[in-house]
Short mmCIF file of C-alpha atoms and ligand atoms in Angstrom, two decimals:
data_model
loop_
_atom_site.label_atom_id
_atom_site.label_comp_id
_atom_site.label_asym_id
_atom_site.label_seq_id
_atom_site.Cartn_x
_atom_site.Cartn_y
_atom_site.Cartn_z
CA MET S 709 -0.55 -0.13 -0.21
CA GLN S 710 2.03 3.03 -1.03
CA THR S 711 0.61 6.15 0.78
CA VAL S 712 2.18 10.11 0.56
CA ASN S 713 4.60 9.10 3.10
CA ASP S 714 5.80 6.86 -0.91
CA PHE S 715 6.43 9.65 -3.19
CA ASN S 716 8.03 13.60 -2.48
CA PHE S 717 5.13 16.34 -4.48
CA LYS S 718 7.95 18.96 -4.73
CA ASN S 719 6.96 21.61 -8.34
CA GLU S 720 3.60 18.11 -8.84
CA LYS S 721 -0.32 19.51 -8.53
CA VAL S 722 -1.66 16.69 -6.14
CA LEU S 723 -5.59 16.29 -6.37
CA ILE S 724 -6.74 14.85 -3.07
CA ARG S 725 -9.81 13.41 -2.48
CA VAL S 726 -10.73 14.05 0.80
CA ASP S 727 -14.00 14.65 2.90
CA PHE S 728 -15.31 18.33 3.54
CA ASN S 729 -18.91 16.53 3.81
CA VAL S 730 -18.94 18.54 7.31
CA PRO S 731 -21.68 19.49 8.94
CA LEU S 732 -23.15 23.27 8.80
CA ASN S 733 -25.75 25.37 10.68
CA ALA S 734 -28.00 27.40 9.15
CA GLU S 735 -25.31 30.48 8.81
CA PHE S 736 -23.63 27.95 7.31
CA SER S 737 -20.56 27.73 10.10
CA ILE S 738 -18.87 24.61 10.36
CA THR S 739 -20.41 23.65 13.75
CA ASP S 740 -17.59 20.47 13.87
CA ASP S 741 -14.26 20.05 11.33
CA SER S 742 -12.52 16.93 12.80
CA ARG S 743 -13.27 16.34 8.92
CA ILE S 744 -11.35 18.68 7.82
CA ALA S 745 -8.82 18.77 11.01
CA ALA S 746 -8.28 14.97 9.99
CA THR S 747 -6.76 15.63 6.14
CA ILE S 748 -4.78 18.72 7.35
CA PRO S 749 -1.39 16.17 7.57
CA THR S 750 -1.21 14.98 3.72
CA ILE S 751 -2.81 18.45 2.98
CA LYS S 752 0.89 19.21 5.22
CA LYS S 753 3.07 16.16 3.82
CA ILE S 754 2.24 17.87 0.31
CA LEU S 755 2.91 21.94 0.92
CA ASN S 756 6.08 20.52 2.56
CA ASP S 757 7.25 18.58 0.26
CA GLY S 758 7.08 22.29 -2.34
CA GLY S 759 4.01 20.79 -3.65
CA SER S 760 0.05 22.40 -4.04
CA CYS S 761 -2.79 20.67 -3.36
CA ILE S 762 -6.82 20.53 -5.80
CA LEU S 763 -8.34 19.42 -2.80
CA MET S 764 -12.27 17.92 -4.59
CA SER S 765 -14.59 16.80 -1.74
CA HIS S 766 -18.40 16.22 -1.93
CA LEU S 767 -20.64 19.03 0.29
CA GLY S 768 -24.01 16.85 1.38
CA ARG S 769 -26.19 15.35 -1.02
CA PRO S 770 -27.77 18.37 -3.75
CA LYS S 771 -30.48 16.98 -5.63
CA GLU S 772 -30.17 19.51 -9.02
CA GLY S 773 -26.98 20.82 -9.60
CA PRO S 774 -25.66 23.26 -8.04
CA ALA S 775 -26.91 24.51 -4.43
CA ASP S 776 -25.50 27.78 -2.03
CA LYS S 777 -26.10 25.73 0.58
CA TYR S 778 -23.73 23.33 -0.16
CA SER S 779 -21.18 25.34 -2.03
CA LEU S 780 -17.86 24.41 -0.53
CA LYS S 781 -17.22 28.14 -0.47
CA HIS S 782 -18.35 27.63 3.34
CA ILE S 783 -15.50 25.74 3.84
CA VAL S 784 -12.43 27.78 2.77
CA ASN S 785 -11.19 29.97 5.00
CA ARG S 786 -11.57 27.02 7.69
CA VAL S 787 -9.62 24.75 5.85
CA SER S 788 -6.31 27.89 5.51
CA GLU S 789 -7.08 28.53 9.09
CA LEU S 790 -6.46 24.89 9.64
CA SER S 791 -3.65 24.03 6.98
CA GLY S 792 -1.56 27.44 7.48
CA ALA S 793 -1.51 27.98 4.37
CA LYS S 794 -3.20 30.72 1.14
CA VAL S 795 -6.32 28.80 -0.04
CA HIS S 796 -8.28 29.33 -3.36
CA PHE S 797 -11.52 28.24 -4.76
CA ALA S 798 -13.16 27.67 -8.25
CA PRO S 799 -16.82 27.86 -7.79
CA ASP S 800 -16.56 25.25 -10.82
CA CYS S 801 -15.08 21.68 -10.36
CA ILE S 802 -14.49 21.36 -14.03
CA GLY S 803 -13.55 23.84 -16.88
CA ALA S 804 -11.60 27.02 -18.04
CA GLU S 805 -11.95 29.53 -14.61
CA ALA S 806 -10.47 26.09 -12.70
CA THR S 807 -8.32 24.83 -15.57
CA GLU S 808 -6.71 29.07 -14.68
CA LEU S 809 -6.35 28.66 -11.69
CA ALA S 810 -5.20 25.54 -11.30
CA ALA S 811 -2.44 26.19 -13.48
CA ALA S 812 -1.57 29.84 -11.43
CA LEU S 813 -1.18 27.03 -8.23
CA ASN S 814 1.86 27.94 -6.06
CA PRO S 815 3.89 25.42 -4.97
CA GLY S 816 2.38 25.49 -0.61
CA GLU S 817 -1.15 27.17 -1.59
CA ILE S 818 -3.96 24.61 -1.53
CA LEU S 819 -6.94 25.49 -4.83
CA LEU S 820 -10.41 23.73 -3.36
CA LEU S 821 -12.23 23.03 -5.21
CA GLU S 822 -16.16 23.31 -6.20
CA ASN S 823 -18.84 20.92 -4.69
CA LEU S 824 -18.40 18.15 -6.98
CA ARG S 825 -22.02 16.39 -6.95
CA PHE S 826 -23.37 19.54 -8.70
CA TYR S 827 -23.05 17.38 -11.86
CA LYS S 828 -24.53 14.55 -11.47
CA GLU S 829 -21.86 12.77 -13.47
CA GLU S 830 -19.81 12.26 -9.94
CA GLU S 831 -22.23 9.95 -8.65
CA LYS S 832 -22.22 8.33 -11.57
CA GLY S 833 -18.77 7.49 -11.99
CA ASP S 834 -18.85 9.75 -15.74
CA VAL S 835 -15.91 8.89 -17.17
CA ALA S 836 -15.84 11.69 -19.26
CA PHE S 837 -15.82 14.38 -16.63
CA ALA S 838 -13.42 12.28 -14.49
CA GLU S 839 -11.12 12.97 -16.88
CA LYS S 840 -11.45 16.10 -16.87
CA LEU S 841 -10.85 16.92 -13.26
CA SER S 842 -8.44 14.41 -13.48
CA LYS S 843 -6.58 16.84 -16.32
CA LEU S 844 -6.25 20.16 -13.58
CA GLY S 845 -3.27 17.65 -11.20
CA THR S 846 -0.65 16.15 -11.65
CA PHE S 847 -0.47 13.56 -9.24
CA TYR S 848 -3.76 12.07 -7.27
CA VAL S 849 -4.12 11.03 -3.03
CA ASN S 850 -7.18 9.02 -1.97
CA ASP S 851 -7.57 10.63 1.85
CA ALA S 852 -11.79 10.08 1.70
CA PHE S 853 -12.39 6.65 3.70
CA GLY S 854 -15.90 7.61 4.13
CA THR S 855 -16.53 7.37 0.39
CA ALA S 856 -14.34 4.01 -0.60
CA HIS S 857 -17.51 2.25 -0.52
CA ARG S 858 -18.36 4.96 -3.96
CA ALA S 859 -16.94 4.13 -7.68
CA HIS S 860 -17.82 7.66 -8.17
CA ALA S 861 -15.73 9.62 -10.30
CA SER S 862 -12.92 11.26 -7.85
CA THR S 863 -13.55 8.45 -5.38
CA ALA S 864 -12.66 5.72 -7.95
CA VAL S 865 -13.07 5.90 -11.89
CA ILE S 866 -10.73 9.49 -11.96
CA ALA S 867 -7.59 6.59 -10.45
CA GLN S 868 -7.51 5.28 -14.52
CA PHE S 869 -5.37 8.42 -14.89
CA PHE S 870 -2.78 8.36 -12.91
CA ALA S 871 -0.80 5.34 -13.29
CA GLY S 872 1.46 5.33 -11.00
CA ARG S 873 0.90 8.63 -9.78
CA LYS S 874 -1.38 7.81 -7.10
CA CYS S 875 -1.32 6.81 -3.58
CA PHE S 876 -3.62 7.07 0.06
CA GLY S 877 -4.01 9.83 2.09
CA PHE S 878 -3.21 9.42 5.91
CA VAL S 879 -6.56 8.97 7.23
CA MET S 880 -7.12 6.08 4.30
CA ALA S 881 -3.84 4.33 5.27
CA GLY S 882 -4.69 4.02 8.80
CA GLU S 883 -8.51 3.19 8.45
CA ILE S 884 -7.06 0.05 6.18
CA ALA S 885 -4.35 -0.68 8.07
CA ASN S 886 -6.87 -0.68 11.64
CA ALA S 887 -9.02 -2.69 9.66
CA MET S 888 -6.66 -5.42 8.86
CA LYS S 889 -5.79 -5.51 12.16
CA VAL S 890 -8.77 -6.89 12.34
CA LEU S 891 -9.32 -8.99 9.37
CA ASP S 892 -6.39 -10.31 8.32
CA ASN S 893 -4.96 -13.32 10.94
CA PRO S 894 -6.32 -11.39 14.19
CA ALA S 895 -4.78 -11.73 17.43
CA ARG S 896 -8.15 -14.34 19.31
CA PRO S 897 -10.51 -14.33 21.13
CA PHE S 898 -11.56 -12.47 18.29
CA THR S 899 -14.71 -10.42 19.24
CA ALA S 900 -17.76 -8.86 17.03
CA ILE S 901 -20.39 -6.57 18.66
CA VAL S 902 -23.23 -5.87 15.91
CA GLY S 903 -25.75 -3.69 17.38
CA GLY S 904 -28.37 -0.81 15.81
CA ALA S 905 -31.70 -0.70 14.92
CA LYS S 906 -32.67 -3.04 12.25
CA VAL S 907 -30.98 -6.36 11.38
CA SER S 908 -31.28 -6.12 7.21
CA ASP S 909 -28.31 -3.49 7.60
CA LYS S 910 -26.00 -5.68 9.64
CA LEU S 911 -26.93 -9.61 8.23
CA LEU S 912 -23.94 -9.02 5.74
CA ILE S 913 -21.37 -8.56 7.89
CA ILE S 914 -23.23 -10.53 10.87
CA GLU S 915 -22.78 -13.56 7.46
CA ASN S 916 -19.21 -12.72 6.85
CA LEU S 917 -18.10 -12.75 10.74
CA MET S 918 -18.51 -15.76 11.05
CA SER S 919 -16.06 -17.25 9.18
CA LEU S 920 -13.41 -15.19 11.09
CA ALA S 921 -15.20 -14.48 14.72
CA ASP S 922 -14.40 -16.26 18.17
CA ASN S 923 -17.83 -14.87 19.23
CA ILE S 924 -20.77 -12.29 17.96
CA ILE S 925 -22.62 -10.66 20.17
CA ILE S 926 -25.95 -9.34 19.16
CA GLY S 927 -27.61 -6.59 20.30
CA GLY S 928 -29.79 -3.03 20.10
CA GLY S 929 -33.33 -3.45 18.48
CA MET S 930 -32.00 -6.06 15.67
CA ALA S 931 -32.21 -8.59 18.98
CA TYR S 932 -35.84 -8.29 19.05
CA THR S 933 -36.53 -9.99 15.42
CA PHE S 934 -33.89 -12.99 16.83
CA ALA S 935 -35.64 -13.03 19.77
CA LYS S 936 -39.62 -12.74 17.92
CA ALA S 937 -38.04 -15.74 15.14
CA MET S 938 -37.01 -18.10 18.16
CA GLY S 939 -40.66 -18.04 19.58
CA GLY S 940 -39.89 -14.80 22.42
CA GLN S 941 -43.56 -13.19 23.24
CA ILE S 942 -41.51 -9.24 22.26
CA GLY S 943 -44.42 -6.87 22.91
CA LYS S 944 -43.66 -3.02 21.06
CA SER S 945 -40.34 -4.11 20.51
CA LEU S 946 -38.38 -2.86 17.26
CA CYS S 947 -39.00 -6.09 14.79
CA GLU S 948 -38.04 -7.27 10.76
CA ASP S 949 -40.95 -10.31 10.44
CA ASP S 950 -39.86 -10.71 6.47
CA ARG S 951 -36.23 -11.22 8.59
CA MET S 952 -36.82 -14.42 11.01
CA PRO S 953 -36.41 -16.99 8.71
CA LEU S 954 -32.23 -15.18 8.12
CA THR S 955 -31.48 -15.14 11.49
CA LEU S 956 -32.45 -18.38 12.71
CA GLU S 957 -30.57 -19.52 9.25
CA LEU S 958 -27.69 -17.01 10.83
CA ILE S 959 -27.88 -19.44 14.49
CA GLU S 960 -28.00 -22.37 12.88
CA LYS S 961 -24.57 -21.78 10.45
CA ALA S 962 -22.41 -20.03 14.20
CA LYS S 963 -23.27 -23.70 15.44
CA ALA S 964 -22.27 -25.02 12.59
CA LYS S 965 -19.41 -23.25 12.51
CA GLY S 966 -18.72 -23.51 16.32
CA VAL S 967 -18.65 -19.61 16.68
CA ASN S 968 -20.58 -18.24 19.67
CA LEU S 969 -23.57 -16.54 18.73
CA LEU S 970 -24.39 -14.31 21.96
CA LEU S 971 -27.84 -13.41 22.74
CA PRO S 972 -29.50 -10.91 25.18
CA SER S 973 -31.18 -12.03 27.66
CA ASP S 974 -32.49 -9.92 29.36
CA SER S 975 -33.76 -6.67 28.43
CA VAL S 976 -34.92 -2.91 29.92
CA VAL S 977 -38.22 -2.23 28.48
CA ALA S 978 -40.61 0.79 28.77
CA ASP S 979 -43.97 1.76 27.62
CA ASN S 980 -42.72 4.36 25.18
CA PHE S 981 -40.20 5.66 23.03
CA ALA S 982 -39.20 8.99 25.38
CA ASN S 983 -36.94 9.41 28.00
CA ASP S 984 -39.66 9.68 30.81
CA ALA S 985 -41.38 6.31 30.37
CA ASN S 986 -42.29 3.39 32.57
CA THR S 987 -39.53 1.78 32.59
CA ALA S 988 -38.84 -2.52 33.79
CA ILE S 989 -36.48 -5.25 33.48
CA CYS S 990 -37.77 -8.30 31.78
CA ALA S 991 -36.41 -11.29 30.14
CA ASN S 992 -35.91 -10.47 26.30
CA ASP S 993 -38.50 -13.91 25.32
CA ALA S 994 -41.94 -12.14 27.52
CA ILE S 995 -41.85 -8.79 27.29
CA GLU S 996 -45.67 -7.93 27.28
CA ALA S 997 -47.51 -6.78 24.31
CA ASN S 998 -47.52 -2.71 25.35
CA TYR S 999 -43.59 -2.43 26.22
CA MET S 1000 -40.91 -2.05 24.08
CA GLY S 1001 -37.30 -3.11 24.57
CA LEU S 1002 -34.53 0.13 24.58
CA ASP S 1003 -32.22 -1.58 25.87
CA ILE S 1004 -29.75 -4.56 27.11
CA GLY S 1005 -30.87 -5.56 30.56
CA PRO S 1006 -27.85 -6.13 33.26
CA ASP S 1007 -27.73 -9.90 32.57
CA ALA S 1008 -26.63 -9.37 29.42
CA THR S 1009 -24.81 -6.43 29.69
CA LYS S 1010 -22.52 -8.46 32.02
CA VAL S 1011 -22.62 -11.62 29.78
CA PHE S 1012 -21.37 -9.36 26.92
CA CYS S 1013 -19.34 -6.92 29.23
CA GLU S 1014 -17.06 -10.60 30.45
CA THR S 1015 -16.76 -11.98 27.03
CA ILE S 1016 -15.53 -8.84 25.71
CA ARG S 1017 -12.70 -8.29 28.02
CA ASN S 1018 -11.72 -11.56 28.10
CA SER S 1019 -11.16 -11.19 23.92
CA LYS S 1020 -7.24 -10.21 22.17
CA THR S 1021 -9.26 -8.96 19.34
CA VAL S 1022 -13.07 -6.39 19.33
CA LEU S 1023 -14.81 -4.89 16.34
CA TRP S 1024 -18.13 -2.81 17.45
CA ASN S 1025 -20.81 -1.69 15.46
CA GLY S 1026 -23.97 -0.37 16.28
CA PRO S 1027 -25.03 0.61 19.99
CA MET S 1028 -26.56 -2.21 22.86
CA GLY S 1029 -29.92 0.43 23.03
CA VAL S 1030 -31.48 4.02 22.57
CA PHE S 1031 -28.21 5.45 24.20
CA GLU S 1032 -28.95 8.81 23.15
CA MET S 1033 -31.34 9.22 26.03
CA SER S 1034 -29.44 8.83 29.48
CA SER S 1035 -32.52 6.01 30.21
CA PHE S 1036 -31.43 4.35 27.35
CA GLU S 1037 -28.07 4.50 27.30
CA ALA S 1038 -26.81 2.16 30.36
CA GLY S 1039 -25.42 -1.08 27.80
CA THR S 1040 -24.40 0.93 25.73
CA LYS S 1041 -22.49 2.40 28.12
CA ALA S 1042 -21.41 -0.65 29.67
CA VAL S 1043 -19.83 -2.29 25.89
CA ALA S 1044 -18.24 0.67 25.69
CA GLN S 1045 -15.78 0.78 28.96
CA ALA S 1046 -15.09 -3.39 28.49
CA VAL S 1047 -14.97 -1.98 24.66
CA ALA S 1048 -12.22 0.68 26.29
CA ASP S 1049 -10.79 -1.47 28.68
CA VAL S 1050 -9.82 -4.36 26.30
CA ALA S 1051 -7.47 -1.90 24.27
CA GLN S 1052 -6.27 -0.36 27.26
CA ALA S 1053 -5.71 -4.17 28.51
CA GLY S 1054 -2.61 -4.36 25.32
CA GLY S 1055 -5.38 -5.95 22.94
CA PHE S 1056 -7.30 -4.40 19.79
CA SER S 1057 -10.02 -2.88 19.59
CA LEU S 1058 -11.45 -0.84 16.71
CA ILE S 1059 -14.54 1.22 16.29
CA GLY S 1060 -17.31 1.38 13.85
CA GLY S 1061 -17.86 4.37 12.86
CA GLY S 1062 -21.63 6.28 12.91
CA ASP S 1063 -23.76 5.30 15.78
CA SER S 1064 -20.93 3.68 17.49
CA ALA S 1065 -18.78 6.27 16.96
CA ALA S 1066 -20.68 8.83 18.48
CA ALA S 1067 -21.73 6.79 21.86
CA ILE S 1068 -17.47 6.99 22.34
CA HIS S 1069 -16.85 9.53 22.17
CA LYS S 1070 -20.67 10.15 24.14
CA PHE S 1071 -19.46 8.04 26.70
CA HIS S 1072 -15.53 10.55 26.51
CA LEU S 1073 -13.67 7.11 25.74
CA ALA S 1074 -13.11 7.25 22.27
CA ASP S 1075 -9.07 8.26 23.37
CA LYS S 1076 -9.11 4.71 25.09
CA VAL S 1077 -10.42 2.06 22.54
CA SER S 1078 -7.10 2.15 19.55
CA TYR S 1079 -8.91 3.18 16.51
CA VAL S 1080 -12.37 4.78 15.95
CA SER S 1081 -13.03 4.12 11.92
CA THR S 1082 -14.94 7.60 10.71
CA GLY S 1083 -16.36 5.81 7.57
CA GLY S 1084 -19.70 4.17 8.85
CA GLY S 1085 -21.23 2.52 5.28
CA ALA S 1086 -17.08 1.96 3.99
CA LEU S 1087 -16.32 0.36 7.15
CA LEU S 1088 -19.48 -1.46 7.23
CA GLU S 1089 -19.05 -2.83 4.02
CA TYR S 1090 -14.87 -3.35 3.90
CA PHE S 1091 -16.52 -5.69 6.66
CA GLU S 1092 -19.43 -7.51 4.42
CA GLY S 1093 -16.10 -8.79 2.28
CA LYS S 1094 -16.72 -6.47 -0.41
CA GLU S 1095 -13.31 -5.00 -1.96
CA LEU S 1096 -14.01 -1.53 -1.97
CA PRO S 1097 -14.19 0.44 -5.30
CA GLY S 1098 -11.60 4.10 -4.07
CA ILE S 1099 -9.08 1.34 -2.59
CA LYS S 1100 -9.14 -1.28 -4.88
CA ALA S 1101 -8.60 1.47 -7.71
CA VAL S 1102 -5.22 3.33 -5.81
CA MET S 1103 -4.06 0.07 -5.52
CA HIS S 1104 -4.56 -1.35 -9.35
P1 AMP M 2233 -28.19 2.04 13.16
O1 AMP M 2233 -27.66 3.08 12.17
O2 AMP M 2233 -28.43 0.45 12.74
O3 AMP M 2233 -26.60 1.50 13.28
O4 AMP M 2233 -28.40 1.77 14.86
C1 AMP M 2233 -27.76 2.92 15.47
C2 AMP M 2233 -29.85 3.71 16.17
O5 AMP M 2233 -30.44 2.86 16.44
C3 AMP M 2233 -29.43 4.31 16.91
O6 AMP M 2233 -29.85 5.39 17.13
C4 AMP M 2233 -30.42 3.54 19.07
O7 AMP M 2233 -30.65 4.75 19.05
C5 AMP M 2233 -31.14 3.11 17.72
N1 AMP M 2233 -31.54 1.74 18.34
C6 AMP M 2233 -30.60 0.92 19.63
N2 AMP M 2233 -31.73 -0.56 20.06
C7 AMP M 2233 -32.97 0.32 20.01
C8 AMP M 2233 -33.98 -0.40 20.20
N3 AMP M 2233 -33.72 -1.19 21.02
N4 AMP M 2233 -34.93 0.56 19.34
C9 AMP M 2233 -35.14 1.15 18.86
N5 AMP M 2233 -34.14 2.24 18.77
C10 AMP M 2233 -32.96 2.15 18.50
#
C-alpha cells in the first residue's frame, strides 16, 4: 500500500479527494470540523515537499445542480486556518476557470474546487467527467475513506488517469491498516459486537464475521427479530418479520461453524419511546404486549462485558440500545467501557463509524480505544468482505 510518505511532491499539483462533507448550521458555519482536521497531515506533507494541493470533495446531497447551501465556499476560511496555507476557490470544479486557477497555483498553496456533486456525472462515475478533473493535477491522492465504497468519478474512476502517480493519504492509510488488524489474522479471542436498529442492515456483516470471529454479540433493536423468530414475546419492540427466517439461519450457521453467537437474555423495556417512559427489566422472550425493549438488561450486559474483556481483538458496530436517551444508555455505556478496557489491557479494539463512534465520543472513551473509524458505510462494506472501489482503484 503506497501512501504520501512514499513520494516527494516537489512541484507536483496534487489532486486530493478529501471528505469535507462537514455539518453546517443555518448561518453556514461549520459545527464540527474534524473531517477537515483529519486531512491536514496529508495536505501538509505535500505542501512541505514543495507541492500544491487541489482539493475535491462533495458536501451534502445536492439534487439538481449548484445550490448555495451546498457550496464548499463556506469552508474555505476553515481550510486556510487549519492548514496555515493560502486557499484559492474554484466556483466550478471543472471548466476554464478551474483550469486557469490550477495552472496558476504556486507551490505551498491550495485550490479548493466547488462541490463535485453539482455534476450528476460525479455519482454516476462518468469517465469523461473524471478525465476533465484529472487534467487539473499531476498526481492523485485518495484520502476520503467515507466515500471509498462508492465508484464515483473522483473516488475511483479518476485513478485510471494516474498510473504510477497515485497513492493513499494518511486518513485512508490509517483506516485500511486498522481494518486489516482485525481482518487479517486477528489476535484471539476475537469478538465482534453488532448492534443498531435494523437486522437487515447488518445481515451481511454478521454472515461474513462468522468466518472470522470467535464470538459474535448481537444487541440493540435487531436482537428482537432473533427473539421473536425463536418464539419469544417481544411486545412493541422493533422487529423485521420478513427477516426472521434469516436470523434462524444465522443461529444455525453459528452452531455449524463453532462460533459463539450471544443474544441478550434480558432488556430494559419501556411503555413509550421516550426518556421519561415507565421502565422495567424483563426477559427478552417475555416482553409484555404494551412494552418495547430499548436497551439490553443487566444480565445481558454482564455476560457481554465479560466476553468482551476476555478478548484480544474487538470490533464494535452499532449501539446496544437507544443510547441517545439517558434512560436507555446503560448497556451501550457498559459495552463501550469494556471495549476500552480491552485496548487498555494491550488488546486491539476497533470502533466502526456512525452510531458506535457517536456513542464512544458521548461516553468520553474515544481516546481509550485503539481506533475509531470515520467511515460508517465504507467500514461496514469492508467487513462484509467487499472490495471497496476507492481502495481498489489506487492499489491497481
Ligand atoms: P444503526 O444506524 O442501524 O446502527 O442504528 C442505530 C440506532 O439504533 C440508534 O439511533 C439507536 O437509538 C437505535 N436503537 C438501538 N437499539 C434500539 C432499540 N432497542 N429500539 C429502537 N431503536 C434502537
